[in-house]
PDB file of C-alpha atoms and ligand atoms in Angstrom:
ATOM      1  CA  MET A   4     -87.948 -43.854  78.684  1.00  0.00           C
ATOM      2  CA  PRO A   5     -85.281 -41.215  79.510  1.00  0.00           C
ATOM      3  CA  ASP A   6     -86.155 -38.394  81.948  1.00  0.00           C
ATOM      4  CA  ILE A   7     -87.471 -35.358  80.089  1.00  0.00           C
ATOM      5  CA  ASP A   8     -87.785 -31.815  81.454  1.00  0.00           C
ATOM      6  CA  ILE A   9     -91.342 -31.187  80.149  1.00  0.00           C
ATOM      7  CA  GLY A  10     -91.167 -27.386  80.626  1.00  0.00           C
ATOM      8  CA  ALA A  11     -87.936 -27.109  78.656  1.00  0.00           C
ATOM      9  CA  HIS A  12     -89.314 -29.540  76.076  1.00  0.00           C
ATOM     10  CA  ASP A  13     -92.457 -27.417  75.575  1.00  0.00           C
ATOM     11  CA  ARG A  14     -90.395 -24.227  75.230  1.00  0.00           C
ATOM     12  CA  ALA A  15     -88.158 -25.896  72.657  1.00  0.00           C
ATOM     13  CA  ALA A  16     -91.199 -27.179  70.732  1.00  0.00           C
ATOM     14  CA  ALA A  17     -92.755 -23.697  70.724  1.00  0.00           C
ATOM     15  CA  PHE A  18     -89.475 -22.189  69.503  1.00  0.00           C
ATOM     16  CA  ALA A  19     -89.221 -24.769  66.710  1.00  0.00           C
ATOM     17  CA  GLU A  20     -92.839 -24.141  65.624  1.00  0.00           C
ATOM     18  CA  GLY A  21     -92.177 -20.396  65.356  1.00  0.00           C
ATOM     19  CA  PHE A  22     -88.777 -20.704  63.689  1.00  0.00           C
ATOM     20  CA  LEU A  23     -90.167 -20.201  60.167  1.00  0.00           C
ATOM     21  CA  LEU A  24     -92.882 -17.583  59.850  1.00  0.00           C
ATOM     22  CA  GLU A  25     -95.810 -17.936  57.470  1.00  0.00           C
ATOM     23  CA  ASP A  26     -96.449 -15.290  54.835  1.00  0.00           C
ATOM     24  CA  PRO A  27     -99.774 -13.446  54.313  1.00  0.00           C
ATOM     25  CA  VAL A  28    -100.975 -16.094  51.812  1.00  0.00           C
ATOM     26  CA  LEU A  29    -100.682 -18.872  54.387  1.00  0.00           C
ATOM     27  CA  ARG A  30    -102.064 -16.717  57.185  1.00  0.00           C
ATOM     28  CA  ALA A  31    -105.144 -15.933  55.046  1.00  0.00           C
ATOM     29  CA  ALA A  32    -105.607 -19.650  54.222  1.00  0.00           C
ATOM     30  CA  ARG A  33    -105.320 -20.433  57.938  1.00  0.00           C
ATOM     31  CA  ALA A  34    -108.008 -17.816  58.712  1.00  0.00           C
ATOM     32  CA  ARG A  35    -110.313 -19.396  56.090  1.00  0.00           C
ATOM     33  CA  ALA A  36    -109.697 -22.804  57.677  1.00  0.00           C
ATOM     34  CA  GLU A  37    -110.826 -21.439  61.014  1.00  0.00           C
ATOM     35  CA  GLU A  38    -113.978 -20.016  59.357  1.00  0.00           C
ATOM     36  CA  VAL A  39    -114.937 -23.430  57.967  1.00  0.00           C
ATOM     37  CA  GLY A  40    -113.931 -25.212  61.178  1.00  0.00           C
ATOM     38  CA  ILE A  41    -110.877 -27.234  60.166  1.00  0.00           C
ATOM     39  CA  LEU A  42    -107.401 -27.336  61.619  1.00  0.00           C
ATOM     40  CA  PRO A  43    -104.543 -26.995  59.135  1.00  0.00           C
ATOM     41  CA  VAL A  44    -101.010 -28.274  59.737  1.00  0.00           C
ATOM     42  CA  SER A  45     -98.964 -26.120  62.094  1.00  0.00           C
ATOM     43  CA  PRO A  46     -96.243 -23.877  60.617  1.00  0.00           C
ATOM     44  CA  GLY A  47     -93.599 -26.307  61.917  1.00  0.00           C
ATOM     45  CA  ALA A  48     -95.314 -29.278  60.274  1.00  0.00           C
ATOM     46  CA  GLY A  49     -95.733 -27.257  57.076  1.00  0.00           C
ATOM     47  CA  ALA A  50     -92.009 -26.550  57.061  1.00  0.00           C
ATOM     48  CA  VAL A  51     -91.316 -30.274  57.449  1.00  0.00           C
ATOM     49  CA  LEU A  52     -93.566 -31.029  54.459  1.00  0.00           C
ATOM     50  CA  ARG A  53     -91.821 -28.429  52.309  1.00  0.00           C
ATOM     51  CA  PHE A  54     -88.453 -29.867  53.381  1.00  0.00           C
ATOM     52  CA  LEU A  55     -89.512 -33.426  52.550  1.00  0.00           C
ATOM     53  CA  ALA A  56     -90.861 -32.414  49.146  1.00  0.00           C
ATOM     54  CA  ALA A  57     -87.616 -30.583  48.357  1.00  0.00           C
ATOM     55  CA  SER A  58     -85.382 -33.375  49.644  1.00  0.00           C
ATOM     56  CA  VAL A  59     -86.972 -36.009  47.388  1.00  0.00           C
ATOM     57  CA  GLY A  60     -87.114 -33.582  44.438  1.00  0.00           C
ATOM     58  CA  ALA A  61     -90.863 -34.159  44.313  1.00  0.00           C
ATOM     59  CA  ARG A  62     -92.553 -33.892  40.935  1.00  0.00           C
ATOM     60  CA  ALA A  63     -95.716 -35.766  41.908  1.00  0.00           C
ATOM     61  CA  VAL A  64     -97.334 -35.600  45.357  1.00  0.00           C
ATOM     62  CA  VAL A  65    -100.635 -36.962  46.661  1.00  0.00           C
ATOM     63  CA  GLU A  66    -102.321 -35.131  49.515  1.00  0.00           C
ATOM     64  CA  ILE A  67    -105.282 -36.682  51.319  1.00  0.00           C
ATOM     65  CA  GLY A  68    -107.236 -33.898  53.037  1.00  0.00           C
ATOM     66  CA  THR A  69    -106.842 -30.608  51.159  1.00  0.00           C
ATOM     67  CA  GLY A  70    -108.534 -28.291  53.637  1.00  0.00           C
ATOM     68  CA  THR A  71    -108.092 -24.670  52.566  1.00  0.00           C
ATOM     69  CA  GLY A  72    -104.666 -25.341  51.090  1.00  0.00           C
ATOM     70  CA  VAL A  73    -102.223 -24.578  53.914  1.00  0.00           C
ATOM     71  CA  SER A  74    -100.341 -27.879  53.718  1.00  0.00           C
ATOM     72  CA  GLY A  75    -100.703 -27.966  49.923  1.00  0.00           C
ATOM     73  CA  THR A  76     -99.019 -24.578  49.599  1.00  0.00           C
ATOM     74  CA  TRP A  77     -96.114 -25.695  51.799  1.00  0.00           C
ATOM     75  CA  LEU A  78     -95.797 -28.853  49.673  1.00  0.00           C
ATOM     76  CA  LEU A  79     -95.977 -26.977  46.351  1.00  0.00           C
ATOM     77  CA  ARG A  80     -93.262 -24.597  47.546  1.00  0.00           C
ATOM     78  CA  GLY A  81     -90.924 -27.534  48.209  1.00  0.00           C
ATOM     79  CA  MET A  82     -91.691 -29.420  45.001  1.00  0.00           C
ATOM     80  CA  ARG A  83     -89.997 -28.906  41.650  1.00  0.00           C
ATOM     81  CA  THR A  84     -91.389 -25.889  39.839  1.00  0.00           C
ATOM     82  CA  ASP A  85     -93.090 -28.215  37.320  1.00  0.00           C
ATOM     83  CA  GLY A  86     -94.387 -30.562  40.031  1.00  0.00           C
ATOM     84  CA  VAL A  87     -98.078 -31.430  40.338  1.00  0.00           C
ATOM     85  CA  LEU A  88     -99.955 -31.789  43.613  1.00  0.00           C
ATOM     86  CA  THR A  89    -102.876 -34.230  43.447  1.00  0.00           C
ATOM     87  CA  THR A  90    -105.060 -33.341  46.391  1.00  0.00           C
ATOM     88  CA  ILE A  91    -108.259 -35.043  47.533  1.00  0.00           C
ATOM     89  CA  ASP A  92    -111.048 -33.746  49.728  1.00  0.00           C
ATOM     90  CA  VAL A  93    -114.610 -34.844  50.303  1.00  0.00           C
ATOM     91  CA  GLU A  94    -115.783 -31.213  50.651  1.00  0.00           C
ATOM     92  CA  ALA A  95    -116.056 -29.271  47.372  1.00  0.00           C
ATOM     93  CA  GLU A  96    -116.118 -26.005  49.319  1.00  0.00           C
ATOM     94  CA  HIS A  97    -112.729 -26.769  50.895  1.00  0.00           C
ATOM     95  CA  LEU A  98    -111.268 -27.466  47.458  1.00  0.00           C
ATOM     96  CA  ARG A  99    -112.641 -24.165  46.195  1.00  0.00           C
ATOM     97  CA  LEU A 100    -110.915 -22.329  49.052  1.00  0.00           C
ATOM     98  CA  ALA A 101    -107.686 -24.249  48.456  1.00  0.00           C
ATOM     99  CA  ARG A 102    -107.722 -23.341  44.756  1.00  0.00           C
ATOM    100  CA  ARG A 103    -107.880 -19.701  45.806  1.00  0.00           C
ATOM    101  CA  THR A 104    -104.927 -20.200  48.204  1.00  0.00           C
ATOM    102  CA  TYR A 105    -102.765 -21.771  45.492  1.00  0.00           C
ATOM    103  CA  ALA A 106    -103.617 -18.908  43.111  1.00  0.00           C
ATOM    104  CA  ASP A 107    -102.775 -16.343  45.811  1.00  0.00           C
ATOM    105  CA  ALA A 108     -99.440 -18.144  46.252  1.00  0.00           C
ATOM    106  CA  GLY A 109     -98.747 -17.607  42.536  1.00  0.00           C
ATOM    107  CA  MET A 110     -99.085 -21.267  41.553  1.00  0.00           C
ATOM    108  CA  PRO A 111    -100.133 -21.847  37.921  1.00  0.00           C
ATOM    109  CA  PRO A 112    -103.451 -23.773  37.786  1.00  0.00           C
ATOM    110  CA  ASN A 113    -101.777 -26.812  36.182  1.00  0.00           C
ATOM    111  CA  ARG A 114     -99.746 -27.430  39.358  1.00  0.00           C
ATOM    112  CA  GLY A 115    -102.835 -28.552  41.269  1.00  0.00           C
ATOM    113  CA  ARG A 116    -105.057 -31.538  40.457  1.00  0.00           C
ATOM    114  CA  LEU A 117    -107.941 -31.104  42.888  1.00  0.00           C
ATOM    115  CA  ILE A 118    -110.255 -34.100  43.238  1.00  0.00           C
ATOM    116  CA  THR A 119    -113.559 -34.099  45.104  1.00  0.00           C
ATOM    117  CA  GLY A 120    -114.403 -37.389  46.755  1.00  0.00           C
ATOM    118  CA  ARG A 121    -113.846 -39.751  49.625  1.00  0.00           C
ATOM    119  CA  ALA A 122    -110.178 -40.678  49.844  1.00  0.00           C
ATOM    120  CA  LEU A 123    -110.773 -44.433  49.821  1.00  0.00           C
ATOM    121  CA  ASP A 124    -112.882 -44.113  46.662  1.00  0.00           C
ATOM    122  CA  VAL A 125    -110.376 -41.889  44.834  1.00  0.00           C
ATOM    123  CA  LEU A 126    -107.019 -43.405  45.822  1.00  0.00           C
ATOM    124  CA  PRO A 127    -107.540 -46.759  44.004  1.00  0.00           C
ATOM    125  CA  ARG A 128    -107.876 -44.780  40.746  1.00  0.00           C
ATOM    126  CA  LEU A 129    -104.351 -43.283  41.065  1.00  0.00           C
ATOM    127  CA  THR A 130    -101.357 -44.888  39.320  1.00  0.00           C
ATOM    128  CA  ASP A 131     -99.071 -47.384  41.111  1.00  0.00           C
ATOM    129  CA  GLY A 132     -95.492 -46.285  41.864  1.00  0.00           C
ATOM    130  CA  ALA A 133     -95.999 -42.864  40.288  1.00  0.00           C
ATOM    131  CA  TYR A 134     -95.624 -40.550  43.308  1.00  0.00           C
ATOM    132  CA  ASP A 135     -92.674 -39.172  45.256  1.00  0.00           C
ATOM    133  CA  LEU A 136     -94.581 -38.273  48.403  1.00  0.00           C
ATOM    134  CA  VAL A 137     -97.985 -39.069  49.928  1.00  0.00           C
ATOM    135  CA  PHE A 138     -99.261 -36.840  52.717  1.00  0.00           C
ATOM    136  CA  CYS A 139    -102.263 -37.966  54.803  1.00  0.00           C
ATOM    137  CA  ASP A 140    -104.372 -35.460  56.772  1.00  0.00           C
ATOM    138  CA  ALA A 141    -108.042 -36.463  56.385  1.00  0.00           C
ATOM    139  CA  ASP A 142    -110.018 -39.004  58.453  1.00  0.00           C
ATOM    140  CA  ARG A 143    -107.553 -40.347  61.012  1.00  0.00           C
ATOM    141  CA  ARG A 144    -109.621 -43.500  61.540  1.00  0.00           C
ATOM    142  CA  GLU A 145    -108.786 -44.393  57.930  1.00  0.00           C
ATOM    143  CA  ASN A 146    -105.023 -43.854  58.276  1.00  0.00           C
ATOM    144  CA  PRO A 147    -104.161 -47.593  58.285  1.00  0.00           C
ATOM    145  CA  GLU A 148    -105.959 -47.902  54.932  1.00  0.00           C
ATOM    146  CA  TYR A 149    -104.265 -44.750  53.595  1.00  0.00           C
ATOM    147  CA  LEU A 150    -100.935 -46.416  54.435  1.00  0.00           C
ATOM    148  CA  ILE A 151    -101.792 -49.444  52.278  1.00  0.00           C
ATOM    149  CA  GLN A 152    -102.729 -47.152  49.393  1.00  0.00           C
ATOM    150  CA  ALA A 153     -99.654 -44.940  49.904  1.00  0.00           C
ATOM    151  CA  LEU A 154     -97.273 -47.898  49.699  1.00  0.00           C
ATOM    152  CA  ARG A 155     -98.843 -48.828  46.372  1.00  0.00           C
ATOM    153  CA  LEU A 156     -98.645 -45.271  45.030  1.00  0.00           C
ATOM    154  CA  LEU A 157     -95.068 -44.441  46.066  1.00  0.00           C
ATOM    155  CA  ARG A 158     -92.037 -44.990  43.891  1.00  0.00           C
ATOM    156  CA  PRO A 159     -89.028 -46.657  45.579  1.00  0.00           C
ATOM    157  CA  GLY A 160     -87.378 -44.025  47.809  1.00  0.00           C
ATOM    158  CA  GLY A 161     -90.654 -42.110  48.138  1.00  0.00           C
ATOM    159  CA  VAL A 162     -91.929 -40.692  51.435  1.00  0.00           C
ATOM    160  CA  VAL A 163     -95.204 -41.087  53.293  1.00  0.00           C
ATOM    161  CA  ALA A 164     -96.280 -38.658  56.051  1.00  0.00           C
ATOM    162  CA  PHE A 165     -99.210 -38.642  58.485  1.00  0.00           C
ATOM    163  CA  THR A 166    -100.433 -35.895  60.812  1.00  0.00           C
ATOM    164  CA  GLY A 167    -101.914 -36.530  64.243  1.00  0.00           C
ATOM    165  CA  ALA A 168     -99.408 -39.184  65.279  1.00  0.00           C
ATOM    166  CA  LEU A 169     -99.298 -37.835  68.853  1.00  0.00           C
ATOM    167  CA  THR A 170    -102.969 -36.822  69.195  1.00  0.00           C
ATOM    168  CA  GLY A 171    -102.171 -34.405  72.013  1.00  0.00           C
ATOM    169  CA  GLY A 172    -100.245 -37.097  73.909  1.00  0.00           C
ATOM    170  CA  LEU A 173    -103.273 -39.414  74.016  1.00  0.00           C
ATOM    171  CA  ALA A 174    -101.610 -41.953  71.721  1.00  0.00           C
ATOM    172  CA  ALA A 175     -99.332 -42.808  74.662  1.00  0.00           C
ATOM    173  CA  ASP A 176    -102.197 -43.107  77.200  1.00  0.00           C
ATOM    174  CA  PRO A 177    -103.370 -46.738  77.431  1.00  0.00           C
ATOM    175  CA  ALA A 178    -106.736 -45.575  78.839  1.00  0.00           C
ATOM    176  CA  ALA A 179    -107.515 -43.620  75.643  1.00  0.00           C
ATOM    177  CA  ARG A 180    -109.366 -45.979  73.296  1.00  0.00           C
ATOM    178  CA  SER A 181    -111.432 -43.880  70.852  1.00  0.00           C
ATOM    179  CA  PRO A 182    -111.568 -45.165  67.243  1.00  0.00           C
ATOM    180  CA  GLU A 183    -109.198 -42.348  66.232  1.00  0.00           C
ATOM    181  CA  ILE A 184    -106.641 -43.239  68.907  1.00  0.00           C
ATOM    182  CA  MET A 185    -106.902 -46.956  68.146  1.00  0.00           C
ATOM    183  CA  ALA A 186    -106.291 -46.238  64.449  1.00  0.00           C
ATOM    184  CA  THR A 187    -103.362 -43.978  65.356  1.00  0.00           C
ATOM    185  CA  ARG A 188    -101.737 -46.784  67.350  1.00  0.00           C
ATOM    186  CA  GLU A 189    -102.465 -49.319  64.601  1.00  0.00           C
ATOM    187  CA  LEU A 190    -100.851 -47.011  62.062  1.00  0.00           C
ATOM    188  CA  ALA A 191     -97.773 -46.424  64.241  1.00  0.00           C
ATOM    189  CA  THR A 192     -97.252 -50.157  64.677  1.00  0.00           C
ATOM    190  CA  ALA A 193     -97.780 -50.861  60.977  1.00  0.00           C
ATOM    191  CA  VAL A 194     -95.253 -48.212  59.960  1.00  0.00           C
ATOM    192  CA  ARG A 195     -92.700 -49.229  62.595  1.00  0.00           C
ATOM    193  CA  ASP A 196     -92.917 -52.934  61.773  1.00  0.00           C
ATOM    194  CA  ASP A 197     -92.837 -52.723  57.975  1.00  0.00           C
ATOM    195  CA  SER A 198     -89.359 -53.794  56.864  1.00  0.00           C
ATOM    196  CA  ARG A 199     -89.716 -51.780  53.648  1.00  0.00           C
ATOM    197  CA  LEU A 200     -89.987 -48.520  55.618  1.00  0.00           C
ATOM    198  CA  THR A 201     -87.468 -46.333  57.438  1.00  0.00           C
ATOM    199  CA  PRO A 202     -89.714 -44.473  59.921  1.00  0.00           C
ATOM    200  CA  MET A 203     -89.392 -41.407  62.143  1.00  0.00           C
ATOM    201  CA  LEU A 204     -91.844 -39.737  64.532  1.00  0.00           C
ATOM    202  CA  LEU A 205     -91.497 -35.961  64.622  1.00  0.00           C
ATOM    203  CA  ASN A 206     -92.873 -33.731  67.355  1.00  0.00           C
ATOM    204  CA  SER A 207     -94.122 -31.129  64.860  1.00  0.00           C
ATOM    205  CA  GLY A 208     -97.708 -29.945  65.085  1.00  0.00           C
ATOM    206  CA  ASP A 209     -99.752 -32.823  66.466  1.00  0.00           C
ATOM    207  CA  GLY A 210     -97.023 -35.295  65.574  1.00  0.00           C
ATOM    208  CA  LEU A 211     -95.831 -36.177  62.091  1.00  0.00           C
ATOM    209  CA  LEU A 212     -95.166 -39.835  61.390  1.00  0.00           C
ATOM    210  CA  VAL A 213     -92.939 -40.056  58.324  1.00  0.00           C
ATOM    211  CA  ALA A 214     -91.264 -42.955  56.552  1.00  0.00           C
ATOM    212  CA  VAL A 215     -89.163 -43.569  53.462  1.00  0.00           C
ATOM    213  CA  LEU A 216     -89.955 -46.536  51.238  1.00  0.00           C
ATOM    214  CA  ALA A 217     -86.880 -48.659  50.561  1.00  0.00           C
ATOM    215  CA  THR A 218     -85.304 -48.462  47.141  1.00  0.00           C
ATOM    216  CA  SER A 219     -84.529 -52.196  47.385  1.00  0.00           C
ATOM    217  CA  SER A 220     -84.838 -54.994  49.967  1.00  0.00           C
ATOM    218  CA  PRO A 221     -83.112 -53.969  53.223  1.00  0.00           C
ATOM    219  CA  VAL A 222     -79.862 -55.784  54.033  1.00  0.00           C
ATOM    220  CA  GLY A 223     -79.361 -57.364  57.482  1.00  0.00           C
TER     221      GLY A 223
HETATM  222  C1  LIG B  29    -107.482 -31.275  58.910  1.00  0.00           C
HETATM  223  S1  LIG B  29    -108.285 -30.892  57.410  1.00  0.00           S
HETATM  224  C2  LIG B  29    -106.917 -30.832  56.259  1.00  0.00           C
HETATM  225  C3  LIG B  29    -106.067 -29.631  56.424  1.00  0.00           C
HETATM  226  C4  LIG B  29    -105.013 -29.470  55.335  1.00  0.00           C
HETATM  227  N1  LIG B  29    -104.218 -30.671  55.177  1.00  0.00           N
HETATM  228  C5  LIG B  29    -104.123 -28.287  55.659  1.00  0.00           C
HETATM  229  O1  LIG B  29    -103.204 -28.447  56.474  1.00  0.00           O
HETATM  230  O2  LIG B  29    -104.364 -27.211  55.114  1.00  0.00           O
HETATM  231  C6  LIG B  29    -108.992 -32.437  56.957  1.00  0.00           C
HETATM  232  C7  LIG B  29    -109.682 -32.408  55.607  1.00  0.00           C
HETATM  233  O3  LIG B  29    -109.975 -33.750  55.248  1.00  0.00           O
HETATM  234  C8  LIG B  29    -111.234 -33.784  54.626  1.00  0.00           C
HETATM  235  N2  LIG B  29    -111.743 -35.151  54.787  1.00  0.00           N
HETATM  236  C9  LIG B  29    -112.251 -35.741  55.903  1.00  0.00           C
HETATM  237  N3  LIG B  29    -112.552 -37.027  55.674  1.00  0.00           N
HETATM  238  C10 LIG B  29    -112.223 -37.265  54.385  1.00  0.00           C
HETATM  239  C11 LIG B  29    -112.284 -38.417  53.559  1.00  0.00           C
HETATM  240  N4  LIG B  29    -112.734 -39.596  54.007  1.00  0.00           N
HETATM  241  N5  LIG B  29    -111.867 -38.311  52.293  1.00  0.00           N
HETATM  242  C12 LIG B  29    -111.401 -37.127  51.795  1.00  0.00           C
HETATM  243  N6  LIG B  29    -111.318 -36.011  52.537  1.00  0.00           N
HETATM  244  C13 LIG B  29    -111.708 -36.074  53.821  1.00  0.00           C
HETATM  245  C14 LIG B  29    -112.046 -32.709  55.306  1.00  0.00           C
HETATM  246  O4  LIG B  29    -113.103 -32.238  54.484  1.00  0.00           O
HETATM  247  C15 LIG B  29    -110.982 -31.643  55.584  1.00  0.00           C
HETATM  248  O5  LIG B  29    -110.948 -30.670  54.570  1.00  0.00           O
END
């Protein structure tokens, strides 16, 4: 691994995270997340999600782990203006708070399809190849299974994204072996080794692992 000046790296990461400021709608959603004890995506990770949604011209996005709607609002703002976000959360109260966030952000109700349930129960009911982007931010131990579902749901050229790919640096520590860390490593290997995917690991938030699904079989 090349030598890295950690101090300079941390300053650069902090600058990148603060480059795009969140508006009052997102700040209020973030405050509600703190009240219910969940951690939304960072502003930098949110900006990446908005960018990805815009770059694929997303009309249909699946989000696993709605929370209070911070990431969903970033995604909706990058999607086409007629795009629909299908978002899944096991907690009805979180979905209620997210619905309020989307309304505060001026999103018409028909832009959000909010589904209460466990991700692995709901995902099999969604249509194959019908989505431009799948974003995973729920139970990190289930991420390898979310990947299998995401690859079924994405259209060719679609994008999958996972939070928590760095887990505070623990993913790189061989001594760290919790179920969450083990699943994070399993996911990273699965994404990196899948010849249908073009992957990238971004140092945004707690690490965003993103990959594009090939439009056809890779050459060479
Ligand atoms: C970190 S929060 C999501 C934050 C949200 N993505 C944001 O940035 O605003 C994780 C969410 O996943 C939900 N969750 C946890 N396990 C789940 C599961 N197995 N299926 C569906 N939702 C789950 C939790 O209720 C919680 O709202």
